[in-house]
Coordinates of C-alpha atoms in Angstrom, one line a residue:
M176 CA -19.9 -35.6 -2.3
S177 CA -18.3 -35.3 1.1
S178 CA -20.6 -34.3 4.0
E179 CA -17.6 -33.1 6.0
K180 CA -17.7 -29.4 6.9
P181 CA -14.8 -27.1 5.9
T182 CA -12.5 -26.0 8.6
L183 CA -12.1 -22.5 10.1
F184 CA -9.0 -21.2 11.9
T185 CA -8.1 -17.8 13.3
C186 CA -4.6 -16.5 12.9
V187 CA -4.1 -13.8 15.5
S188 CA -0.9 -12.3 14.0
P189 CA 0.8 -12.1 10.5
A190 CA 3.9 -13.6 12.2
L191 CA 1.9 -16.9 12.6
L192 CA 0.4 -17.1 9.1
H193 CA 3.1 -19.5 7.9
L194 CA 1.7 -22.1 10.4
Y195 CA -1.6 -22.4 8.4
D196 CA -2.2 -24.3 5.1
L197 CA -3.8 -21.7 2.8
K198 CA -4.3 -24.0 -0.2
N199 CA -8.0 -24.4 -1.1
T200 CA -8.6 -21.8 1.5
V201 CA -10.3 -18.4 1.7
V202 CA -8.2 -15.9 3.7
V203 CA -10.1 -13.0 5.3
V204 CA -7.7 -10.1 5.8
I205 CA -8.8 -8.3 8.9
D206 CA -7.5 -4.8 9.9
V207 CA -10.4 -3.2 11.6
F208 CA -8.6 0.1 12.7
R209 CA -8.6 1.0 9.8
A210 CA -7.5 -0.5 6.5
T211 CA -10.2 -3.1 5.9
S212 CA -12.9 -0.7 7.2
T213 CA -11.6 1.9 4.8
I214 CA -11.5 -0.6 1.9
A215 CA -15.2 -1.5 2.5
S216 CA -16.1 2.2 2.8
V217 CA -14.3 3.2 -0.4
L218 CA -15.9 0.4 -2.5
H219 CA -19.3 1.1 -1.0
Q220 CA -18.9 4.7 -2.1
G221 CA -18.4 3.6 -5.6
A222 CA -14.7 3.4 -6.2
K223 CA -13.8 1.4 -9.2
E224 CA -11.1 -0.6 -7.4
I225 CA -8.4 -0.5 -4.8
I226 CA -4.8 -1.5 -5.5
P227 CA -3.1 -2.6 -2.2
V228 CA 0.7 -2.0 -2.2
D229 CA 3.2 -2.5 0.6
T230 CA 5.3 0.6 0.2
V231 CA 4.7 4.4 0.0
P232 CA 6.9 4.9 -3.1
G233 CA 5.1 2.0 -4.8
A234 CA 1.7 3.7 -4.1
I235 CA 3.0 7.0 -5.5
E236 CA 4.5 5.3 -8.6
I237 CA 1.4 3.2 -9.4
S238 CA -1.0 6.1 -8.9
E239 CA 0.9 8.4 -11.1
K240 CA 1.1 5.7 -13.8
I241 CA -2.7 5.0 -13.9
G242 CA -4.1 8.3 -12.7
G243 CA -5.2 6.9 -9.4
I244 CA -5.3 8.3 -5.9
A245 CA -2.3 7.4 -3.7
A246 CA -3.3 7.0 -0.1
G247 CA -2.1 5.4 3.1
E248 CA -0.7 5.7 6.6
R249 CA 2.2 4.8 8.7
D250 CA 1.7 4.5 12.5
G251 CA -1.8 6.0 12.2
K252 CA -1.1 9.2 10.3
I253 CA -1.0 10.0 6.6
A254 CA 2.3 8.7 5.2
D255 CA 4.9 11.3 4.1
G256 CA 4.5 12.0 0.4
L257 CA 0.8 11.2 0.3
S258 CA -2.1 13.6 0.4
H259 CA -4.8 11.1 1.5
G260 CA -4.8 8.7 4.4
N261 CA -6.5 5.7 5.8
S262 CA -9.8 7.1 7.2
P263 CA -13.0 5.5 6.1
L264 CA -14.7 8.9 6.3
E265 CA -12.2 10.6 4.0
Y266 CA -13.7 9.2 0.8
P267 CA -17.3 10.4 0.0
R268 CA -19.0 9.2 -3.1
S269 CA -18.6 12.7 -4.7
F270 CA -14.8 12.3 -4.5
I271 CA -14.1 8.6 -5.0
E272 CA -16.8 7.2 -7.3
G273 CA -15.3 5.6 -10.4
K274 CA -11.7 6.2 -9.3
T275 CA -8.9 3.8 -8.3
L276 CA -7.4 4.1 -4.9
V277 CA -3.8 2.9 -4.4
L278 CA -3.5 2.1 -0.7
T279 CA -0.7 1.3 1.6
T280 CA -1.0 0.7 5.3
T281 CA 1.1 -0.4 8.3
N282 CA -0.5 -3.8 8.8
G283 CA -3.4 -4.7 6.5
T284 CA -1.8 -4.4 3.1
K285 CA 1.2 -6.3 4.3
L286 CA -0.9 -9.2 5.5
L287 CA -2.7 -9.4 2.2
H288 CA 0.5 -9.8 0.3
M289 CA 1.7 -12.4 2.8
A290 CA -1.5 -14.4 2.2
L291 CA -1.0 -14.1 -1.5
N292 CA 2.6 -15.3 -1.3
N293 CA 1.6 -18.2 0.9
G294 CA -0.8 -19.6 -1.7
A295 CA -4.2 -18.5 -0.6
E296 CA -6.9 -19.6 -3.1
S297 CA -8.9 -16.5 -2.6
I298 CA -8.6 -13.4 -0.5
I299 CA -11.3 -11.1 0.8
T300 CA -11.2 -8.3 3.3
G301 CA -13.4 -8.0 6.4
S302 CA -14.3 -5.6 9.1
F303 CA -17.5 -4.8 11.1
P304 CA -18.8 -2.5 8.3
N305 CA -19.1 -5.5 6.0
L306 CA -19.6 -8.3 8.5
S307 CA -22.7 -9.8 7.0
A308 CA -21.3 -9.8 3.4
V309 CA -18.2 -11.6 4.7
C310 CA -20.2 -14.3 6.5
K311 CA -22.5 -14.9 3.5
Y312 CA -19.6 -15.3 1.2
L313 CA -17.7 -17.7 3.5
I314 CA -20.8 -19.9 4.0
E315 CA -21.5 -20.0 0.3
S316 CA -17.9 -20.7 -0.7
G317 CA -17.9 -24.1 1.1
K318 CA -14.1 -23.8 1.4
N319 CA -11.8 -23.8 4.4
V320 CA -11.3 -20.4 6.0
V321 CA -8.5 -18.7 7.8
L322 CA -9.4 -15.5 9.5
G323 CA -6.2 -13.5 9.3
C324 CA -5.8 -10.7 11.9
A325 CA -3.4 -7.9 10.8
G326 CA -2.6 -7.1 14.4
W327 CA -0.1 -4.2 15.1
K328 CA 3.4 -4.8 13.8
D329 CA 3.0 -8.5 14.3
R330 CA 1.6 -8.2 17.8
F331 CA -1.8 -9.4 18.9
N332 CA -4.6 -6.8 18.9
L333 CA -8.1 -6.8 20.3
E334 CA -10.1 -5.2 17.5
D335 CA -9.1 -7.7 14.8
T336 CA -9.7 -10.6 17.1
L337 CA -13.1 -9.2 18.0
F338 CA -14.1 -9.2 14.4
A339 CA -12.8 -12.8 13.9
G340 CA -15.0 -13.7 16.9
A341 CA -18.0 -12.0 15.3
V342 CA -17.6 -14.0 12.1
A343 CA -17.1 -17.3 14.0
S344 CA -20.1 -16.6 16.2
R345 CA -22.3 -16.2 13.1
I346 CA -21.1 -19.0 10.9
K347 CA -19.8 -21.7 13.3
E348 CA -22.6 -24.2 12.5
H349 CA -21.2 -24.4 8.9
F350 CA -17.6 -25.2 9.8
T351 CA -15.5 -27.6 11.8
I352 CA -13.7 -25.6 14.4
H353 CA -11.0 -27.1 16.5
C354 CA -9.1 -23.9 17.1
D355 CA -8.4 -22.2 20.5
S356 CA -7.8 -18.8 19.0
T357 CA -11.2 -18.9 17.2
L358 CA -12.9 -19.9 20.5
A359 CA -11.2 -17.1 22.4
A360 CA -12.1 -14.6 19.7
Q361 CA -15.7 -15.8 19.8
L362 CA -16.0 -15.6 23.6
L363 CA -14.5 -12.1 23.5
Y364 CA -16.9 -10.9 20.9
E365 CA -20.0 -12.4 22.6
Q366 CA -19.0 -10.8 25.9
H367 CA -18.8 -7.3 24.3
K368 CA -21.0 -7.3 21.2
S369 CA -23.8 -5.3 22.8
D370 CA -21.5 -2.3 23.2
L371 CA -18.4 -2.5 21.1
I372 CA -17.9 1.3 21.1
G373 CA -18.1 1.3 24.9
F374 CA -15.5 -1.4 25.0
A375 CA -13.2 0.4 22.6
P376 CA -11.3 2.5 25.1
N377 CA -9.7 -0.7 26.4
I378 CA -8.0 -1.2 23.0
T379 CA -4.4 0.0 22.6
H380 CA -4.9 1.1 19.0
Y381 CA -8.0 3.2 20.1
H382 CA -5.6 5.3 22.1
R383 CA -3.2 5.7 19.2
L384 CA -6.0 7.0 17.0
V385 CA -8.1 8.9 19.4
A386 CA -5.6 10.4 22.0
R387 CA -3.1 11.3 19.3
F388 CA -5.3 12.2 16.3
G389 CA -8.8 12.6 17.7
L390 CA -10.3 10.1 15.3
I391 CA -13.3 9.0 17.4
E392 CA -15.7 9.1 14.4
D393 CA -13.4 6.7 12.6
I394 CA -13.6 4.3 15.5
R395 CA -17.4 4.5 15.6
F396 CA -17.5 3.7 11.8
C397 CA -15.0 0.9 12.1
L398 CA -17.1 -0.8 14.9
T399 CA -20.6 -0.3 13.2
E400 CA -21.9 -3.5 11.7
D401 CA -23.0 -3.5 8.1
C402 CA -22.6 0.2 7.4
A403 CA -20.7 -0.5 4.2
P404 CA -22.2 -3.8 3.0
V405 CA -19.9 -4.8 0.2
L406 CA -17.5 -7.7 -0.3
P407 CA -14.0 -6.6 -1.3
Y408 CA -12.5 -9.5 -3.3
Y409 CA -8.9 -9.6 -4.4
T410 CA -8.3 -10.5 -8.1
N411 CA -5.5 -9.6 -10.6
G412 CA -3.8 -7.3 -8.1
K413 CA -6.9 -5.3 -7.2
L414 CA -9.7 -5.3 -4.7
I415 CA -13.1 -5.0 -6.3
A416 CA -16.7 -5.2 -4.9
K417 CA -17.9 -8.7 -5.6

């Protein structure tokens, strides 16, 4: 048995995903504000499953077919034609338990489908609310890892990179890391980990969500470690709690 450690890379934008070999690799889809935080929250509140889709009409069609809840956003607000959005606080157990959420978002669900199409062996989703569950799974899997940041419309963003840094900071001893973007993410996280919420006003997407929509409580949830300690795992077209 090889004693070589698996590798870990950080892809800071979906536009760069094609540069990484995803075979025999776990891809962590990261969209902190807010898709992957909402996914963790919804599954933690007892949803049966989440079906990620890349278009609003697709979300509506699938939800009608299966009796699910169509949800999602475009540019930070509830998408036209949908009655539920992408807030992790929108789905209490009393509403979502046992149900299927059909979710479409600007960045996160798109990246998940890209990872799938590029041959990822397994796909999980990560955000601060399920940080420890993600780290535990990656260590135990023993496989190569690509931390995939959803960014904002293919641009770099700080919040997803911060989370990649949090993961790297916790699990680096278990992996071979020769990756400048991982090191940069780790240094960024370690500089600000004692007050992520205090750092948040520096983040562009914070201003989209807070200045335009007043979603400060969403931001707090999305930056709170382990408040939704589940592992969303993609299988057969669905995300389930593993």
